Structures are given as structure tokens and as C-alpha cells.
Amino acid sequence: MAGKTKSININYTEYESFDDLTQDWQNLVKKAEEACETAYAPYSNFKVGAALELENGTIIKGNNQENAAYPSGLCAERVALFTAHSQYPDQKVKKITICAINNENKKTGVSPCGGCRQVMVEFSKNNNIEVLLKTKEGKFHLFTSALDLVPFNFNKKNLDG
Ligand code: THU
């Protein structure tokens, strides 16, 4: 018998501009923008900033940290997520946003790489992480769960017998 074509649907909310975001998200976006400024990106000149909020309201920032041995660097999102988990191991991550300054020194959006999405999956075990992504055009896309960014993901359940 022929295989059946199936499809998945991913919902997200589009905001036309920064001004349309809730106050909460605006604050977090500003923190991510601050984080961009101090990124260490002498090789790519692409500065990425991430800001996340924990359930207790603490905000953690991270930015990309590059290295002359390229693979030894780390993305902004993972710097923020690992910092959060190392300092507040019992706190759930409620929301995260990411932005960048490109090599022409322009503020822009960024879509998280596969490795960072995988780490978001790891920290989504018992809770939903909301993800707000700025687009190149300056709009914002809000996903209610990081899991929506990684359909068919690999997680702990795959390891269990
Ligand atoms: N980068 C991030 O920090 N986050 C992403 O999701 C995509 C890429 C960094 C890695 C590297 O330092 C630079 O951007 C160029 O790829």
C-alpha cells in the first residue's frame, strides 16, 4: 500500500513591531539587545544576545562567545540557558528572546540554531518555554512552546527502554 502523506501545523503570533509587544516582552527584548552589545564575536562580527525569564522573575542574559578554535565557541541562547540552569537548577524557564547586531552594525533578528533548539527542548521537560523571535524585517514571532521549533525532536524519552 502507498504511504500516507501527513502534515504538521505550527501556530505562532506575529507582531508588526516592538510597540505591539506586551510590556513584559518589551522589557525582555531590551535585555537581549543589551546582551548583544557585549557579545564576544571577533570572528563572525555577528553579535547575538539572548534574555530569558525564570518563573521567579529573574532575568538571565547571554551572548555568543567565540573562539579562535571556532567550534569551541558557544551561542548566546546556550550561554543564557546554561547560566540559568547552573545558578537556578530548580527554576523553570518561562520565556526567551533573541536578537542580533549584524556585521554592518545593524540591529536584526535571528532564528536559533539547531543546537540551541535542542537545549530548549531539554529545558522544556516539565514546562513550556515561550519563544519570541525578531525577524529580519523587524516583526516579532511568538511561539507558545519551544517544542514547536523542533518537531520530531530527540529527548530523554528516546533514551528510555
Ligand atoms: N549564533 C548564536 O549565538 N545563536 C544562534 O542561534 C545562531 C548563531 C552565533 C554563533 C556565532 O558566534 C555567530 O552567531 C555566527 O554564527
PDB file of C-alpha atoms and ligand atoms in Angstrom:
ATOM      1  CA  MET A   1       0.000   0.000   0.000  1.00  0.00           C
ATOM      2  CA  ALA A   2       1.204   3.527  -0.767  1.00  0.00           C
ATOM      3  CA  GLY A   3       2.426   5.655   2.122  1.00  0.00           C
ATOM      4  CA  LYS A   4       0.163   8.354   3.504  1.00  0.00           C
ATOM      5  CA  THR A   5       1.238  11.991   3.308  1.00  0.00           C
ATOM      6  CA  LYS A   6       0.804  13.714   6.636  1.00  0.00           C
ATOM      7  CA  SER A   7       1.437  17.275   7.718  1.00  0.00           C
ATOM      8  CA  ILE A   8       2.040  19.229  10.853  1.00  0.00           C
ATOM      9  CA  ASN A   9       0.850  22.719  11.612  1.00  0.00           C
ATOM     10  CA  ILE A  10       2.829  25.225  13.666  1.00  0.00           C
ATOM     11  CA  ASN A  11       0.957  28.191  15.107  1.00  0.00           C
ATOM     12  CA  TYR A  12       2.602  31.424  16.135  1.00  0.00           C
ATOM     13  CA  THR A  13       1.534  35.009  16.695  1.00  0.00           C
ATOM     14  CA  GLU A  14       3.004  37.739  14.543  1.00  0.00           C
ATOM     15  CA  TYR A  15       3.507  41.251  15.952  1.00  0.00           C
ATOM     16  CA  GLU A  16       4.154  44.014  13.417  1.00  0.00           C
ATOM     17  CA  SER A  17       6.580  45.926  15.607  1.00  0.00           C
ATOM     18  CA  PHE A  18       8.218  46.257  19.014  1.00  0.00           C
ATOM     19  CA  ASP A  19       5.465  48.664  20.094  1.00  0.00           C
ATOM     20  CA  ASP A  20       2.837  45.947  19.652  1.00  0.00           C
ATOM     21  CA  LEU A  21       4.521  43.624  22.172  1.00  0.00           C
ATOM     22  CA  THR A  22       3.357  43.380  25.780  1.00  0.00           C
ATOM     23  CA  GLN A  23       5.373  45.347  28.347  1.00  0.00           C
ATOM     24  CA  ASP A  24       6.848  42.096  29.645  1.00  0.00           C
ATOM     25  CA  TRP A  25       8.200  41.100  26.251  1.00  0.00           C
ATOM     26  CA  GLN A  26       9.406  44.621  25.503  1.00  0.00           C
ATOM     27  CA  ASN A  27      11.477  44.511  28.699  1.00  0.00           C
ATOM     28  CA  LEU A  28      12.960  41.152  27.778  1.00  0.00           C
ATOM     29  CA  VAL A  29      13.773  42.282  24.224  1.00  0.00           C
ATOM     30  CA  LYS A  30      15.615  45.289  25.667  1.00  0.00           C
ATOM     31  CA  LYS A  31      17.655  42.935  27.859  1.00  0.00           C
ATOM     32  CA  ALA A  32      18.526  40.774  24.844  1.00  0.00           C
ATOM     33  CA  GLU A  33      19.590  43.918  22.970  1.00  0.00           C
ATOM     34  CA  GLU A  34      21.791  44.912  25.905  1.00  0.00           C
ATOM     35  CA  ALA A  35      23.341  41.461  25.856  1.00  0.00           C
ATOM     36  CA  CYS A  36      24.232  41.849  22.142  1.00  0.00           C
ATOM     37  CA  GLU A  37      26.417  44.822  22.947  1.00  0.00           C
ATOM     38  CA  THR A  38      28.892  42.775  24.974  1.00  0.00           C
ATOM     39  CA  ALA A  39      28.972  39.673  22.778  1.00  0.00           C
ATOM     40  CA  TYR A  40      32.431  38.323  22.009  1.00  0.00           C
ATOM     41  CA  ALA A  41      32.233  37.794  18.264  1.00  0.00           C
ATOM     42  CA  PRO A  42      35.555  38.913  16.741  1.00  0.00           C
ATOM     43  CA  TYR A  43      35.440  36.185  14.071  1.00  0.00           C
ATOM     44  CA  SER A  44      31.900  36.422  12.706  1.00  0.00           C
ATOM     45  CA  ASN A  45      31.198  40.024  13.726  1.00  0.00           C
ATOM     46  CA  PHE A  46      27.659  38.779  14.288  1.00  0.00           C
ATOM     47  CA  LYS A  47      26.713  39.672  17.838  1.00  0.00           C
ATOM     48  CA  VAL A  48      23.841  37.702  19.321  1.00  0.00           C
ATOM     49  CA  GLY A  49      22.058  38.430  22.586  1.00  0.00           C
ATOM     50  CA  ALA A  50      19.552  36.295  24.454  1.00  0.00           C
ATOM     51  CA  ALA A  51      17.464  37.087  27.509  1.00  0.00           C
ATOM     52  CA  LEU A  52      15.300  34.653  29.416  1.00  0.00           C
ATOM     53  CA  GLU A  53      12.933  34.935  32.334  1.00  0.00           C
ATOM     54  CA  LEU A  54      12.640  32.331  35.066  1.00  0.00           C
ATOM     55  CA  GLU A  55       9.428  31.524  36.924  1.00  0.00           C
ATOM     56  CA  ASN A  56      10.648  33.556  39.926  1.00  0.00           C
ATOM     57  CA  GLY A  57      11.015  36.605  37.679  1.00  0.00           C
ATOM     58  CA  THR A  58      14.818  36.530  37.464  1.00  0.00           C
ATOM     59  CA  ILE A  59      16.145  37.612  34.089  1.00  0.00           C
ATOM     60  CA  ILE A  60      19.304  35.992  32.741  1.00  0.00           C
ATOM     61  CA  LYS A  61      21.225  37.346  29.777  1.00  0.00           C
ATOM     62  CA  GLY A  62      23.701  35.608  27.493  1.00  0.00           C
ATOM     63  CA  ASN A  63      25.618  36.388  24.338  1.00  0.00           C
ATOM     64  CA  ASN A  64      27.742  34.490  21.859  1.00  0.00           C
ATOM     65  CA  GLN A  65      31.279  33.693  22.919  1.00  0.00           C
ATOM     66  CA  GLU A  66      33.568  32.865  20.014  1.00  0.00           C
ATOM     67  CA  ASN A  67      36.996  31.274  19.947  1.00  0.00           C
ATOM     68  CA  ALA A  68      39.996  31.135  17.587  1.00  0.00           C
ATOM     69  CA  ALA A  69      39.301  27.402  17.553  1.00  0.00           C
ATOM     70  CA  TYR A  70      35.846  28.025  16.061  1.00  0.00           C
ATOM     71  CA  PRO A  71      33.886  25.037  17.436  1.00  0.00           C
ATOM     72  CA  SER A  72      34.935  25.932  20.970  1.00  0.00           C
ATOM     73  CA  GLY A  73      32.631  28.958  20.964  1.00  0.00           C
ATOM     74  CA  LEU A  74      29.035  28.947  22.153  1.00  0.00           C
ATOM     75  CA  CYS A  75      25.804  30.595  21.005  1.00  0.00           C
ATOM     76  CA  ALA A  76      24.032  33.301  23.027  1.00  0.00           C
ATOM     77  CA  GLU A  77      20.979  31.149  23.785  1.00  0.00           C
ATOM     78  CA  ARG A  78      23.019  28.327  25.248  1.00  0.00           C
ATOM     79  CA  VAL A  79      25.147  30.720  27.303  1.00  0.00           C
ATOM     80  CA  ALA A  80      21.909  32.112  28.791  1.00  0.00           C
ATOM     81  CA  LEU A  81      20.191  28.744  29.251  1.00  0.00           C
ATOM     82  CA  PHE A  82      23.227  27.050  30.827  1.00  0.00           C
ATOM     83  CA  THR A  83      23.864  30.055  33.083  1.00  0.00           C
ATOM     84  CA  ALA A  84      20.238  29.902  34.241  1.00  0.00           C
ATOM     85  CA  HIS A  85      20.341  26.178  34.869  1.00  0.00           C
ATOM     86  CA  SER A  86      23.686  26.302  36.670  1.00  0.00           C
ATOM     87  CA  GLN A  87      22.629  29.113  39.010  1.00  0.00           C
ATOM     88  CA  TYR A  88      18.929  28.262  39.410  1.00  0.00           C
ATOM     89  CA  PRO A  89      18.699  24.496  38.812  1.00  0.00           C
ATOM     90  CA  ASP A  90      15.137  24.284  40.136  1.00  0.00           C
ATOM     91  CA  GLN A  91      13.699  27.287  38.352  1.00  0.00           C
ATOM     92  CA  LYS A  92      11.740  26.758  35.153  1.00  0.00           C
ATOM     93  CA  VAL A  93      12.493  28.920  32.133  1.00  0.00           C
ATOM     94  CA  LYS A  94       9.282  30.738  31.231  1.00  0.00           C
ATOM     95  CA  LYS A  95      10.305  32.767  28.180  1.00  0.00           C
ATOM     96  CA  ILE A  96      13.276  33.580  25.992  1.00  0.00           C
ATOM     97  CA  THR A  97      14.022  36.064  23.244  1.00  0.00           C
ATOM     98  CA  ILE A  98      16.993  36.546  20.940  1.00  0.00           C
ATOM     99  CA  CYS A  99      18.294  39.338  18.766  1.00  0.00           C
ATOM    100  CA  ALA A 100      21.470  40.283  16.949  1.00  0.00           C
ATOM    101  CA  ILE A 101      23.681  43.032  15.609  1.00  0.00           C
ATOM    102  CA  ASN A 102      24.966  42.075  12.175  1.00  0.00           C
ATOM    103  CA  ASN A 103      28.354  42.736  10.599  1.00  0.00           C
ATOM    104  CA  GLU A 104      27.087  46.079   9.274  1.00  0.00           C
ATOM    105  CA  ASN A 105      26.338  47.075  12.872  1.00  0.00           C
ATOM    106  CA  LYS A 106      22.587  46.887  12.251  1.00  0.00           C
ATOM    107  CA  LYS A 107      20.111  45.503  14.781  1.00  0.00           C
ATOM    108  CA  THR A 108      18.426  42.434  13.353  1.00  0.00           C
ATOM    109  CA  GLY A 109      16.620  39.251  14.241  1.00  0.00           C
ATOM    110  CA  VAL A 110      17.967  35.745  14.462  1.00  0.00           C
ATOM    111  CA  SER A 111      16.478  32.289  14.354  1.00  0.00           C
ATOM    112  CA  PRO A 112      18.041  29.894  16.855  1.00  0.00           C
ATOM    113  CA  CYS A 113      20.369  27.216  15.510  1.00  0.00           C
ATOM    114  CA  GLY A 114      19.578  23.530  15.848  1.00  0.00           C
ATOM    115  CA  GLY A 115      21.920  23.038  18.822  1.00  0.00           C
ATOM    116  CA  CYS A 116      20.221  25.799  20.807  1.00  0.00           C
ATOM    117  CA  ARG A 117      16.762  24.494  19.916  1.00  0.00           C
ATOM    118  CA  GLN A 118      17.854  21.108  21.238  1.00  0.00           C
ATOM    119  CA  VAL A 119      18.849  22.687  24.570  1.00  0.00           C
ATOM    120  CA  MET A 120      15.464  24.448  24.713  1.00  0.00           C
ATOM    121  CA  VAL A 121      13.857  21.024  24.252  1.00  0.00           C
ATOM    122  CA  GLU A 122      15.880  19.717  27.200  1.00  0.00           C
ATOM    123  CA  PHE A 123      14.627  22.525  29.435  1.00  0.00           C
ATOM    124  CA  SER A 124      11.039  22.049  28.249  1.00  0.00           C
ATOM    125  CA  LYS A 125      10.671  18.701  30.032  1.00  0.00           C
ATOM    126  CA  ASN A 126       8.195  19.905  32.661  1.00  0.00           C
ATOM    127  CA  ASN A 127       7.156  23.265  31.300  1.00  0.00           C
ATOM    128  CA  ASN A 128       6.551  25.354  28.223  1.00  0.00           C
ATOM    129  CA  ILE A 129       9.165  27.870  27.188  1.00  0.00           C
ATOM    130  CA  GLU A 130       7.646  30.729  25.212  1.00  0.00           C
ATOM    131  CA  VAL A 131       9.983  31.923  22.448  1.00  0.00           C
ATOM    132  CA  LEU A 132       9.891  35.355  20.832  1.00  0.00           C
ATOM    133  CA  LEU A 133      11.905  35.747  17.638  1.00  0.00           C
ATOM    134  CA  LYS A 134      12.587  39.007  15.891  1.00  0.00           C
ATOM    135  CA  THR A 135      12.569  38.749  12.102  1.00  0.00           C
ATOM    136  CA  LYS A 136      14.919  40.472   9.659  1.00  0.00           C
ATOM    137  CA  GLU A 137      12.040  42.805   8.793  1.00  0.00           C
ATOM    138  CA  GLY A 138      11.642  43.892  12.432  1.00  0.00           C
ATOM    139  CA  LYS A 139       8.467  41.929  13.121  1.00  0.00           C
ATOM    140  CA  PHE A 140       8.219  39.510  16.040  1.00  0.00           C
ATOM    141  CA  HIS A 141       7.043  35.902  16.043  1.00  0.00           C
ATOM    142  CA  LEU A 142       5.808  34.453  19.312  1.00  0.00           C
ATOM    143  CA  PHE A 143       5.768  30.678  19.772  1.00  0.00           C
ATOM    144  CA  THR A 144       3.908  29.363  22.800  1.00  0.00           C
ATOM    145  CA  SER A 145       6.335  26.466  23.151  1.00  0.00           C
ATOM    146  CA  ALA A 146       9.985  25.934  22.185  1.00  0.00           C
ATOM    147  CA  LEU A 147       8.897  22.421  21.183  1.00  0.00           C
ATOM    148  CA  ASP A 148       7.095  23.972  18.199  1.00  0.00           C
ATOM    149  CA  LEU A 149      10.512  24.905  16.816  1.00  0.00           C
ATOM    150  CA  VAL A 150      11.716  21.304  16.941  1.00  0.00           C
ATOM    151  CA  PRO A 151       9.120  18.906  15.593  1.00  0.00           C
ATOM    152  CA  PHE A 152      10.112  15.239  15.908  1.00  0.00           C
ATOM    153  CA  ASN A 153      12.750  16.168  18.479  1.00  0.00           C
ATOM    154  CA  PHE A 154      15.136  13.836  20.244  1.00  0.00           C
ATOM    155  CA  ASN A 155      14.638  13.828  24.009  1.00  0.00           C
ATOM    156  CA  LYS A 156      15.004  11.734  27.144  1.00  0.00           C
ATOM    157  CA  LYS A 157      12.035   9.567  26.186  1.00  0.00           C
ATOM    158  CA  ASN A 158      14.047   8.284  23.232  1.00  0.00           C
ATOM    159  CA  LEU A 159      16.721   7.017  25.631  1.00  0.00           C
ATOM    160  CA  ASP A 160      14.274   5.097  27.813  1.00  0.00           C
ATOM    161  CA  GLY A 161      13.600   1.462  27.031  1.00  0.00           C
TER     162      GLY A 161
HETATM  163  N1  THU B   1      24.870  32.339  16.938  1.00  0.00           N
HETATM  164  C1  THU B   1      24.194  32.445  18.126  1.00  0.00           C
HETATM  165  O1  THU B   1      24.726  32.946  19.124  1.00  0.00           O
HETATM  166  N2  THU B   1      22.922  31.957  18.166  1.00  0.00           N
HETATM  167  C2  THU B   1      22.278  31.393  17.111  1.00  0.00           C
HETATM  168  O2  THU B   1      21.183  30.880  17.276  1.00  0.00           O
HETATM  169  C3  THU B   1      22.873  31.426  15.788  1.00  0.00           C
HETATM  170  C4  THU B   1      24.313  31.753  15.746  1.00  0.00           C
HETATM  171  C5  THU B   1      26.251  32.829  16.891  1.00  0.00           C
HETATM  172  C6  THU B   1      27.285  31.763  16.729  1.00  0.00           C
HETATM  173  C7  THU B   1      28.423  32.550  16.122  1.00  0.00           C
HETATM  174  O3  THU B   1      29.166  33.137  17.187  1.00  0.00           O
HETATM  175  C8  THU B   1      27.755  33.643  15.328  1.00  0.00           C
HETATM  176  O4  THU B   1      26.415  33.691  15.782  1.00  0.00           O
HETATM  177  C9  THU B   1      27.747  33.414  13.834  1.00  0.00           C
HETATM  178  O5  THU B   1      27.217  32.175  13.525  1.00  0.00           O
END
